[in-house]
Amino acid sequence: PNDERTRAVDMPPKKKREVEEGGVADLPAAAGAGEGTRDSNDDDAIEPAKKKPAKKPNVELPDVIPQSDAPRTEPPGSTPPGAKRFKAISWNVAGLRALLDKNSHTLRRIADVESPDVICVQEHKLQDVHVDDAVRRLGEILPEYRTVKFAVSTAKKGYSGVAILARAPLATASASSPREREPDKPDKPDKPDKPAARQGTLLGFVKKAPASSLTAADGAAKQRREPHPVPAEGPGHAGELLRVVEGMGDYRPGYTDEGRALTLEFDAFNLVFTYVPNSGQKLERLEYRLKKWDVDFRAYLRHLDGETRGKPVIVGGDLNVGHLDEDIYNVDAPHTKKQCGLTPEERASWTRTLEEVRLVDTFRAFHPNARGWYSYWSGRAGNKPRNRGLRLDYFAASERIAAGAGGGVRVVDSFVLDKLVAEASDHAPVGITLALD
């Protein structure tokens, strides 16, 4: 009765044959057997049952993400008398033509309230043939910005693109600069398909704009800009704008086809504006982002400091990365780490850039404990009213000027303009103010 073979009579035919042939049948477990038990012939100690790791509890988010205080250290109108300041604004406009058609007043508002020396827009989505008209319209809205440069995508239509508007005139042209426009020689009307140049000074376009082309909105914009005459020739507080370089210049050729970077060299510093490649909804460009763009851009920034005899570097733009947990409204959600710009690899790569180039995230330097400060909100999800956003737009600066040891250049303010032009884009402008001692 103790022979297990006698139990084969109760088995299915297949199991019965295995037993009869001398095999070991998969017999039913004895009552009470299972995890945490041992076989009768096992002399080892009983092992406790292994438990699956507990799932991380879901974090309940408030309906509206609260925003802590992050007061500006030098808001508009608070600059000490006689102090020299340089201010730059960066803004992903998600399409410049749409902005000019529907919300052109937002650019004027930024200029009126903040009076920046340079405005950079990312993701303008223009092609070469659109630049002439954009330059003319920008000149009507912002005539005090004398120099405009465009980097456009030639790899894909309606994609990417960076443009800058600067108060200072460009001192000299450079072979590495975007193509020059000749304001006094407009394209002939019988050749509409000829590609337009990417840049130029604004004054020529302002003078040539025919009165009949002004719409009612343009007329209102003209009235708003009357208190802002074009300044006289001469360098601003930052000195001369020596050159503007597209892409990564000659140091890393081949980065002009997507229109992702413009570098402005001033007397006292380098100002780099960029729209960093998105790794894609399915992370299809993650490898390109990490192993190509990030690597070369990091090397380019290090090179800039040496090439220009130790001038500090400021990097601004849509960097397409949520760096710290505080920069991501739903950082604990399981899917977050699989989203473009929020993968652990991308976040670590930006950390590496900060460390190797010796840069400082200037907003975090002034507001290390700030919460609820974002620069992007999904329009599709309707996240702006609930402040469910990400901080993807930054200004980073060389450690020495962030610490006030930059040989006459120091960072005195860094800010997010999340309420100034909230209606115009899914991104908010960000800014930086430098003291030039």
Tab-separated table of C-alpha atoms in Angstrom:
chain	number	residue	atom	x	y	z
A	1	PRO	CA	0.000	0.000	0.000
A	2	ASN	CA	2.981	2.295	0.411
A	3	ASP	CA	4.177	1.662	-3.151
A	4	GLU	CA	3.383	4.700	-5.252
A	5	ARG	CA	3.035	2.511	-8.324
A	6	THR	CA	-0.236	1.141	-6.903
A	7	ARG	CA	-1.684	4.645	-7.256
A	8	ALA	CA	-1.250	4.521	-11.008
A	9	VAL	CA	-4.685	2.960	-11.330
A	10	ASP	CA	-6.174	6.353	-10.637
A	11	MET	CA	-4.018	8.085	-13.215
A	12	PRO	CA	-4.752	9.161	-16.760
A	13	PRO	CA	-3.505	6.602	-19.349
A	14	LYS	CA	-0.376	8.581	-20.251
A	15	LYS	CA	0.749	8.950	-16.649
A	16	LYS	CA	-0.069	5.324	-16.002
A	17	ARG	CA	2.243	4.219	-18.823
A	18	GLU	CA	5.071	6.369	-17.430
A	19	VAL	CA	4.790	4.690	-14.044
A	20	GLU	CA	4.516	1.216	-15.467
A	21	GLU	CA	7.627	1.795	-17.554
A	22	GLY	CA	9.579	2.797	-14.469
A	23	GLY	CA	9.371	6.539	-14.867
A	24	VAL	CA	8.520	8.956	-12.119
A	25	ALA	CA	4.980	10.181	-12.414
A	26	ASP	CA	3.942	13.700	-11.540
A	27	LEU	CA	1.847	12.618	-8.635
A	28	PRO	CA	-0.635	14.923	-6.953
A	29	ALA	CA	0.895	16.881	-4.131
A	30	ALA	CA	0.219	15.675	-0.679
A	31	ALA	CA	-2.185	17.676	1.404
A	32	GLY	CA	-0.436	20.688	2.887
A	33	ALA	CA	2.508	20.485	0.487
A	34	GLY	CA	3.665	23.553	-1.378
A	35	GLU	CA	5.897	26.541	-0.892
A	36	GLY	CA	7.424	26.670	2.521
A	37	THR	CA	7.477	22.842	2.892
A	38	ARG	CA	10.071	20.219	2.124
A	39	ASP	CA	10.109	16.669	0.776
A	40	SER	CA	10.200	13.841	3.343
A	41	ASN	CA	13.721	12.936	2.191
A	42	ASP	CA	14.985	16.562	2.339
A	43	ASP	CA	17.255	17.065	5.329
A	44	ASP	CA	17.730	20.792	4.705
A	45	ALA	CA	15.942	23.394	6.746
A	46	ILE	CA	12.550	24.518	5.604
A	47	GLU	CA	12.805	27.582	3.347
A	48	PRO	CA	10.200	30.299	3.784
A	49	ALA	CA	7.933	31.051	0.873
A	50	LYS	CA	9.272	33.768	-1.441
A	51	LYS	CA	7.054	36.806	-1.677
A	52	LYS	CA	6.754	38.986	-4.735
A	53	PRO	CA	8.000	42.527	-4.194
A	54	ALA	CA	5.219	44.835	-3.199
A	55	LYS	CA	3.987	47.109	-5.918
A	56	LYS	CA	4.740	50.775	-5.486
A	57	PRO	CA	1.507	52.384	-4.376
A	58	ASN	CA	-0.112	54.781	-6.790
A	59	VAL	CA	0.450	58.369	-5.805
A	60	GLU	CA	-2.703	60.395	-5.857
A	61	LEU	CA	-2.079	63.711	-7.573
A	62	PRO	CA	-4.027	66.803	-6.643
A	63	ASP	CA	-6.322	68.079	-9.347
A	64	VAL	CA	-4.121	71.160	-9.688
A	65	ILE	CA	-0.394	70.802	-9.025
A	66	PRO	CA	0.537	73.504	-6.498
A	67	GLN	CA	3.310	75.932	-7.274
A	68	SER	CA	5.698	77.053	-4.576
A	69	ASP	CA	7.191	80.520	-4.368
A	70	ALA	CA	10.150	81.222	-6.639
A	71	PRO	CA	10.526	85.001	-6.510
A	72	ARG	CA	12.736	86.638	-9.075
A	73	THR	CA	15.907	88.181	-7.776
A	74	GLU	CA	15.769	91.029	-10.289
A	75	PRO	CA	12.272	91.495	-11.730
A	76	PRO	CA	11.587	94.159	-14.375
A	77	GLY	CA	12.102	97.647	-13.065
A	78	SER	CA	14.367	96.627	-10.193
A	79	THR	CA	17.765	96.988	-11.857
A	80	PRO	CA	19.994	99.344	-9.844
A	81	PRO	CA	20.591	102.706	-11.554
A	82	GLY	CA	23.639	102.649	-13.793
A	83	ALA	CA	23.987	98.860	-13.649
A	84	LYS	CA	24.731	97.071	-16.906
A	85	ARG	CA	22.519	94.124	-17.622
A	86	PHE	CA	22.064	91.609	-20.433
A	87	LYS	CA	18.851	89.624	-20.655
A	88	ALA	CA	17.965	86.731	-22.951
A	89	ILE	CA	14.602	85.037	-23.473
A	90	SER	CA	14.102	81.585	-25.000
A	91	TRP	CA	10.717	80.341	-26.181
A	92	ASN	CA	9.479	77.284	-28.046
A	93	VAL	CA	6.658	78.838	-30.083
A	94	ALA	CA	5.466	75.580	-31.710
A	95	GLY	CA	5.147	77.258	-35.108
A	96	LEU	CA	6.156	80.851	-35.842
A	97	ARG	CA	3.723	81.487	-38.688
A	98	ALA	CA	0.769	80.519	-36.484
A	99	LEU	CA	2.104	82.770	-33.743
A	100	LEU	CA	2.448	85.719	-36.118
A	101	ASP	CA	-1.051	85.114	-37.504
A	102	LYS	CA	-2.892	84.688	-34.208
A	103	ASN	CA	-0.756	85.909	-31.311
A	104	SER	CA	1.830	88.342	-32.638
A	105	HIS	CA	1.070	90.638	-29.707
A	106	THR	CA	2.736	88.135	-27.368
A	107	LEU	CA	6.168	88.915	-28.802
A	108	ARG	CA	5.532	92.621	-28.291
A	109	ARG	CA	4.392	91.911	-24.742
A	110	ILE	CA	7.628	90.067	-23.960
A	111	ALA	CA	9.664	92.961	-25.351
A	112	ASP	CA	7.609	95.569	-23.459
A	113	VAL	CA	7.650	93.806	-20.098
A	114	GLU	CA	11.124	92.234	-20.069
A	115	SER	CA	13.146	94.332	-22.572
A	116	PRO	CA	15.457	91.434	-23.437
A	117	ASP	CA	18.600	91.994	-25.470
A	118	VAL	CA	18.061	88.730	-27.340
A	119	ILE	CA	14.947	86.687	-28.034
A	120	CYS	CA	15.318	83.165	-29.336
A	121	VAL	CA	12.426	81.107	-30.682
A	122	GLN	CA	12.579	77.375	-31.201
A	123	GLU	CA	10.454	75.066	-33.314
A	124	HIS	CA	9.558	77.850	-35.731
A	125	LYS	CA	8.952	75.185	-38.444
A	126	LEU	CA	9.779	77.537	-41.319
A	127	GLN	CA	11.431	76.632	-44.589
A	128	ASP	CA	13.869	78.864	-46.437
A	129	VAL	CA	11.111	80.235	-48.656
A	130	HIS	CA	9.150	81.478	-45.629
A	131	VAL	CA	11.947	83.458	-44.022
A	132	ASP	CA	11.583	86.705	-46.011
A	133	ASP	CA	8.001	87.196	-44.921
A	134	ALA	CA	8.738	86.230	-41.321
A	135	VAL	CA	11.616	88.712	-41.127
A	136	ARG	CA	9.411	91.493	-42.503
A	137	ARG	CA	6.617	90.776	-40.029
A	138	LEU	CA	8.991	90.486	-37.100
A	139	GLY	CA	10.472	93.844	-38.117
A	140	GLU	CA	7.041	95.457	-37.955
A	141	ILE	CA	6.381	94.052	-34.480
A	142	LEU	CA	9.882	94.371	-32.985
A	143	PRO	CA	11.760	97.096	-34.881
A	144	GLU	CA	14.279	97.580	-32.079
A	145	TYR	CA	15.701	94.109	-32.727
A	146	ARG	CA	18.165	94.905	-35.454
A	147	THR	CA	19.578	91.482	-36.247
A	148	VAL	CA	17.665	88.324	-37.040
A	149	LYS	CA	19.085	84.923	-37.922
A	150	PHE	CA	17.295	81.766	-38.911
A	151	ALA	CA	18.450	78.159	-38.859
A	152	VAL	CA	15.920	76.060	-40.751
A	153	SER	CA	15.370	72.364	-41.290
A	154	THR	CA	16.231	71.168	-44.772
A	155	ALA	CA	15.819	67.511	-43.840
A	156	LYS	CA	12.095	67.725	-43.232
A	157	LYS	CA	9.447	70.338	-44.005
A	158	GLY	CA	7.542	72.052	-41.215
A	159	TYR	CA	9.987	70.788	-38.629
A	160	SER	CA	12.286	72.097	-35.939
A	161	GLY	CA	14.153	75.371	-36.506
A	162	VAL	CA	15.788	78.035	-34.332
A	163	ALA	CA	15.802	81.808	-34.843
A	164	ILE	CA	17.240	84.726	-32.877
A	165	LEU	CA	16.439	88.414	-32.696
A	166	ALA	CA	19.118	90.650	-31.209
A	167	ARG	CA	19.200	94.361	-30.450
A	168	ALA	CA	22.892	94.554	-31.299
A	169	PRO	CA	23.986	94.731	-34.932
A	170	LEU	CA	26.247	91.993	-36.200
A	171	ALA	CA	29.831	93.226	-36.344
A	172	THR	CA	31.073	90.948	-39.126
A	173	ALA	CA	29.858	88.062	-41.222
A	174	SER	CA	31.434	84.652	-40.802
A	175	ALA	CA	31.831	81.715	-43.110
A	176	SER	CA	30.305	79.607	-40.360
A	177	SER	CA	27.305	81.904	-40.023
A	178	PRO	CA	23.902	81.263	-41.553
A	179	ARG	CA	23.554	82.625	-45.061
A	180	GLU	CA	23.513	86.408	-45.345
A	181	ARG	CA	20.588	88.297	-46.808
A	182	GLU	CA	20.999	91.486	-48.825
A	183	PRO	CA	18.093	93.744	-47.783
A	184	ASP	CA	18.604	96.105	-50.721
A	185	LYS	CA	18.292	93.296	-53.285
A	186	PRO	CA	14.959	91.563	-52.762
A	187	ASP	CA	14.079	88.465	-54.728
A	188	LYS	CA	12.508	89.213	-58.083
A	189	PRO	CA	8.745	88.624	-58.190
A	190	ASP	CA	9.009	86.477	-61.341
A	191	LYS	CA	11.025	83.865	-59.426
A	192	PRO	CA	8.771	82.822	-56.527
A	193	ASP	CA	10.387	79.419	-56.153
A	194	LYS	CA	13.871	80.730	-55.476
A	195	PRO	CA	14.862	79.830	-51.884
A	196	ALA	CA	15.064	82.842	-49.613
A	197	ALA	CA	18.051	83.510	-47.443
A	198	ARG	CA	17.762	82.663	-43.789
A	199	GLN	CA	18.657	85.935	-42.142
A	200	GLY	CA	19.347	89.625	-42.322
A	201	THR	CA	19.038	92.873	-40.461
A	202	LEU	CA	15.491	93.976	-39.828
A	203	LEU	CA	15.808	97.620	-40.828
A	204	GLY	CA	15.714	97.012	-44.564
A	205	PHE	CA	12.479	95.071	-44.300
A	206	VAL	CA	10.814	97.636	-42.069
A	207	LYS	CA	11.570	100.396	-44.585
A	208	LYS	CA	10.338	98.375	-47.534
A	209	ALA	CA	7.056	97.125	-46.071
A	210	PRO	CA	4.265	98.670	-48.177
A	211	ALA	CA	1.523	100.484	-46.304
A	212	SER	CA	-1.143	98.505	-48.162
A	213	SER	CA	0.151	95.254	-46.638
A	214	LEU	CA	-0.725	96.317	-43.088
A	215	THR	CA	-3.793	94.621	-41.632
A	216	ALA	CA	-5.805	95.979	-38.719
A	217	ALA	CA	-3.776	93.797	-36.384
A	218	ASP	CA	-0.562	95.115	-37.919
A	219	GLY	CA	-1.791	98.653	-37.412
A	220	ALA	CA	-2.486	97.962	-33.762
A	221	ALA	CA	0.967	96.434	-33.434
A	222	LYS	CA	2.430	99.560	-35.024
A	223	GLN	CA	0.739	101.742	-32.436
A	224	ARG	CA	2.041	99.546	-29.635
A	225	ARG	CA	5.605	99.784	-30.886
A	226	GLU	CA	5.740	103.560	-31.333
A	227	PRO	CA	7.427	104.060	-27.923
A	228	HIS	CA	10.171	101.668	-29.071
A	229	PRO	CA	12.258	103.411	-31.732
A	230	VAL	CA	15.151	101.603	-33.327
A	231	PRO	CA	18.252	102.453	-31.270
A	232	ALA	CA	21.267	104.154	-32.708
A	233	GLU	CA	24.122	102.113	-34.091
A	234	GLY	CA	26.568	100.772	-31.565
A	235	PRO	CA	27.122	97.776	-29.311
A	236	GLY	CA	24.893	97.112	-26.343
A	237	HIS	CA	25.852	96.308	-22.775
A	238	ALA	CA	27.288	92.966	-23.827
A	239	GLY	CA	29.566	94.610	-26.373
A	240	GLU	CA	29.554	93.740	-30.037
A	241	LEU	CA	27.807	90.729	-31.462
A	242	LEU	CA	30.893	89.332	-33.120
A	243	ARG	CA	29.419	86.414	-35.022
A	244	VAL	CA	26.547	83.954	-35.276
A	245	VAL	CA	27.373	80.307	-35.971
A	246	GLU	CA	24.837	77.748	-37.171
A	247	GLY	CA	24.840	74.184	-35.908
A	248	MET	CA	28.090	73.286	-34.198
A	249	GLY	CA	30.204	75.198	-36.673
A	250	ASP	CA	33.314	73.694	-38.179
A	251	TYR	CA	34.047	71.808	-34.978
A	252	ARG	CA	31.250	69.305	-35.586
A	253	PRO	CA	30.064	69.714	-39.200
A	254	GLY	CA	26.790	68.223	-40.313
A	255	TYR	CA	24.410	69.658	-37.742
A	256	THR	CA	22.715	72.247	-39.931
A	257	ASP	CA	20.175	70.036	-41.710
A	258	GLU	CA	17.612	70.147	-38.888
A	259	GLY	CA	18.161	73.771	-37.854
A	260	ARG	CA	18.771	73.023	-34.200
A	261	ALA	CA	21.415	75.428	-32.930
A	262	LEU	CA	22.703	78.996	-33.212
A	263	THR	CA	25.679	80.331	-31.271
A	264	LEU	CA	26.063	84.062	-30.614
A	265	GLU	CA	29.532	85.221	-29.677
A	266	PHE	CA	29.669	88.500	-27.784
A	267	ASP	CA	32.711	90.278	-26.426
A	268	ALA	CA	32.258	88.794	-22.958
A	269	PHE	CA	30.555	85.401	-23.449
A	270	ASN	CA	29.090	82.811	-25.806
A	271	LEU	CA	25.334	82.370	-25.949
A	272	VAL	CA	24.171	79.054	-27.431
A	273	PHE	CA	20.528	78.509	-28.305
A	274	THR	CA	19.333	75.034	-29.173
A	275	TYR	CA	16.295	72.891	-29.797
A	276	VAL	CA	17.513	69.456	-28.762
A	277	PRO	CA	16.194	66.489	-30.788
A	278	ASN	CA	13.182	64.747	-29.321
A	279	SER	CA	13.776	61.024	-28.852
A	280	GLY	CA	10.380	60.239	-30.356
A	281	GLN	CA	7.038	58.931	-29.167
A	282	LYS	CA	8.313	55.359	-29.499
A	283	LEU	CA	11.878	56.352	-28.537
A	284	GLU	CA	12.947	55.676	-32.099
A	285	ARG	CA	15.566	58.466	-31.930
A	286	LEU	CA	16.775	57.727	-28.428
A	287	GLU	CA	20.031	56.193	-29.616
A	288	TYR	CA	20.702	59.166	-31.928
A	289	ARG	CA	19.961	61.559	-29.098
A	290	LEU	CA	22.220	59.820	-26.579
A	291	LYS	CA	25.099	58.553	-28.703
A	292	LYS	CA	25.286	61.225	-31.373
A	293	TRP	CA	23.718	64.572	-30.537
A	294	ASP	CA	24.419	64.653	-26.792
A	295	VAL	CA	27.985	63.450	-27.230
A	296	ASP	CA	28.855	65.970	-29.944
A	297	PHE	CA	26.985	68.872	-28.348
A	298	ARG	CA	28.805	68.224	-25.083
A	299	ALA	CA	32.140	68.282	-26.893
A	300	TYR	CA	31.136	71.437	-28.791
A	301	LEU	CA	30.345	73.319	-25.580
A	302	ARG	CA	33.699	72.325	-24.079
A	303	HIS	CA	35.403	73.399	-27.288
A	304	LEU	CA	33.688	76.794	-27.291
A	305	ASP	CA	35.222	77.778	-23.998
A	306	GLY	CA	38.714	77.029	-25.246
A	307	GLU	CA	38.263	78.356	-28.772
A	308	THR	CA	37.169	81.776	-27.573
A	309	ARG	CA	39.959	82.130	-25.036
A	310	GLY	CA	38.005	81.206	-21.969
A	311	LYS	CA	34.744	83.060	-22.539
A	312	PRO	CA	31.981	81.633	-20.360
A	313	VAL	CA	29.162	79.738	-22.027
A	314	ILE	CA	25.409	80.152	-21.597
A	315	VAL	CA	23.119	77.489	-23.079
A	316	GLY	CA	19.412	78.147	-23.518
A	317	GLY	CA	16.487	76.527	-25.245
A	318	ASP	CA	14.122	73.604	-25.313
A	319	LEU	CA	16.451	70.850	-24.160
A	320	ASN	CA	13.741	68.170	-24.266
A	321	VAL	CA	14.602	66.647	-20.913
A	322	GLY	CA	12.953	66.657	-17.520
A	323	HIS	CA	16.090	66.599	-15.426
A	324	LEU	CA	15.100	66.302	-11.771
A	325	ASP	CA	12.113	64.672	-10.124
A	326	GLU	CA	10.880	68.165	-9.291
A	327	ASP	CA	10.760	68.956	-13.011
A	328	ILE	CA	8.169	66.227	-13.724
A	329	TYR	CA	4.640	66.495	-12.361
A	330	ASN	CA	3.965	62.720	-12.445
A	331	VAL	CA	7.439	61.381	-11.827
A	332	ASP	CA	6.097	58.361	-9.880
A	333	ALA	CA	3.790	57.149	-12.651
A	334	PRO	CA	4.985	53.784	-14.051
A	335	HIS	CA	4.904	54.964	-17.676
A	336	THR	CA	6.860	58.168	-17.087
A	337	LYS	CA	10.310	56.648	-17.467
A	338	LYS	CA	9.315	55.312	-20.889
A	339	GLN	CA	8.393	58.725	-22.289
A	340	CYS	CA	10.630	60.791	-24.526
A	341	GLY	CA	12.674	63.282	-22.572
A	342	LEU	CA	11.975	61.487	-19.295
A	343	THR	CA	13.896	58.250	-19.714
A	344	PRO	CA	16.586	57.584	-17.109
A	345	GLU	CA	19.168	57.610	-19.905
A	346	GLU	CA	18.244	61.091	-21.136
A	347	ARG	CA	18.125	62.534	-17.646
A	348	ALA	CA	21.520	61.016	-16.837
A	349	SER	CA	22.953	62.346	-20.101
A	350	TRP	CA	22.011	65.922	-19.195
A	351	THR	CA	23.562	65.417	-15.771
A	352	ARG	CA	26.746	64.344	-17.519
A	353	THR	CA	26.704	67.431	-19.734
A	354	LEU	CA	26.339	69.709	-16.720
A	355	GLU	CA	29.202	67.988	-14.947
A	356	GLU	CA	31.639	67.623	-17.847
A	357	VAL	CA	31.107	71.111	-19.265
A	358	ARG	CA	30.897	72.542	-15.735
A	359	LEU	CA	27.535	74.166	-16.255
A	360	VAL	CA	24.872	75.096	-13.719
A	361	ASP	CA	21.107	74.917	-14.194
A	362	THR	CA	20.518	78.569	-13.356
A	363	PHE	CA	16.856	78.318	-12.345
A	364	ARG	CA	17.669	75.545	-9.886
A	365	ALA	CA	20.663	77.507	-8.625
A	366	PHE	CA	18.317	80.301	-7.527
A	367	HIS	CA	15.381	78.053	-6.593
A	368	PRO	CA	16.663	74.627	-5.527
A	369	ASN	CA	13.477	73.722	-3.673
A	370	ALA	CA	10.928	75.160	-6.093
A	371	ARG	CA	8.024	72.862	-6.904
A	372	GLY	CA	5.361	73.129	-9.569
A	373	TRP	CA	7.494	75.254	-11.905
A	374	TYR	CA	7.183	73.873	-15.418
A	375	SER	CA	7.721	75.164	-18.945
A	376	TYR	CA	5.626	72.675	-20.940
A	377	TRP	CA	2.059	71.407	-20.611
A	378	SER	CA	0.373	68.960	-22.959
A	379	GLY	CA	-2.263	70.816	-24.933
A	380	ARG	CA	-3.835	67.546	-26.060
A	381	ALA	CA	-4.423	66.503	-22.454
A	382	GLY	CA	-5.503	69.997	-21.392
A	383	ASN	CA	-2.885	70.060	-18.655
A	384	LYS	CA	-2.140	73.782	-18.440
A	385	PRO	CA	-5.110	74.797	-16.226
A	386	ARG	CA	-4.158	72.019	-13.803
A	387	ASN	CA	-0.449	72.825	-13.953
A	388	ARG	CA	0.422	69.250	-14.857
A	389	GLY	CA	3.617	69.966	-16.683
A	390	LEU	CA	7.304	69.358	-17.269
A	391	ARG	CA	10.294	71.658	-17.125
A	392	LEU	CA	11.941	71.076	-20.499
A	393	ASP	CA	13.304	74.573	-21.181
A	394	TYR	CA	16.450	75.813	-19.471
A	395	PHE	CA	19.252	78.282	-19.228
A	396	ALA	CA	22.512	76.734	-18.042
A	397	ALA	CA	25.671	78.765	-17.513
A	398	SER	CA	29.341	78.182	-16.805
A	399	GLU	CA	29.914	77.538	-13.122
A	400	ARG	CA	32.224	80.517	-12.785
A	401	ILE	CA	29.612	83.081	-13.822
A	402	ALA	CA	26.870	81.345	-11.867
A	403	ALA	CA	29.106	81.720	-8.811
A	404	GLY	CA	29.941	85.346	-9.609
A	405	ALA	CA	33.553	84.633	-10.553
A	406	GLY	CA	33.280	85.083	-14.303
A	407	GLY	CA	35.613	88.018	-14.850
A	408	GLY	CA	32.939	90.695	-15.129
A	409	VAL	CA	29.982	88.462	-16.017
A	410	ARG	CA	27.656	86.954	-13.436
A	411	VAL	CA	24.152	85.505	-13.420
A	412	VAL	CA	21.734	87.600	-11.360
A	413	ASP	CA	18.356	86.126	-12.300
A	414	SER	CA	16.794	83.090	-13.969
A	415	PHE	CA	13.066	82.711	-14.430
A	416	VAL	CA	10.068	81.048	-16.100
A	417	LEU	CA	7.403	83.287	-17.648
A	418	ASP	CA	4.594	80.786	-17.268
A	419	LYS	CA	1.808	83.365	-17.119
A	420	LEU	CA	2.961	86.184	-19.404
A	421	VAL	CA	2.038	84.566	-22.740
A	422	ALA	CA	0.155	81.472	-21.636
A	423	GLU	CA	-2.294	81.539	-24.543
A	424	ALA	CA	0.205	81.320	-27.385
A	425	SER	CA	2.119	78.031	-27.036
A	426	ASP	CA	2.297	74.815	-25.063
A	427	HIS	CA	5.675	76.048	-23.797
A	428	ALA	CA	6.439	79.028	-21.564
A	429	PRO	CA	9.350	81.383	-22.247
A	430	VAL	CA	12.326	81.127	-19.918
A	431	GLY	CA	14.923	83.786	-19.284
A	432	ILE	CA	18.269	84.711	-17.790
A	433	THR	CA	19.754	88.039	-16.680
A	434	LEU	CA	23.492	88.707	-16.562
A	435	ALA	CA	25.276	91.507	-14.751
A	436	LEU	CA	28.161	92.959	-16.748
A	437	ASP	CA	30.476	94.585	-14.228
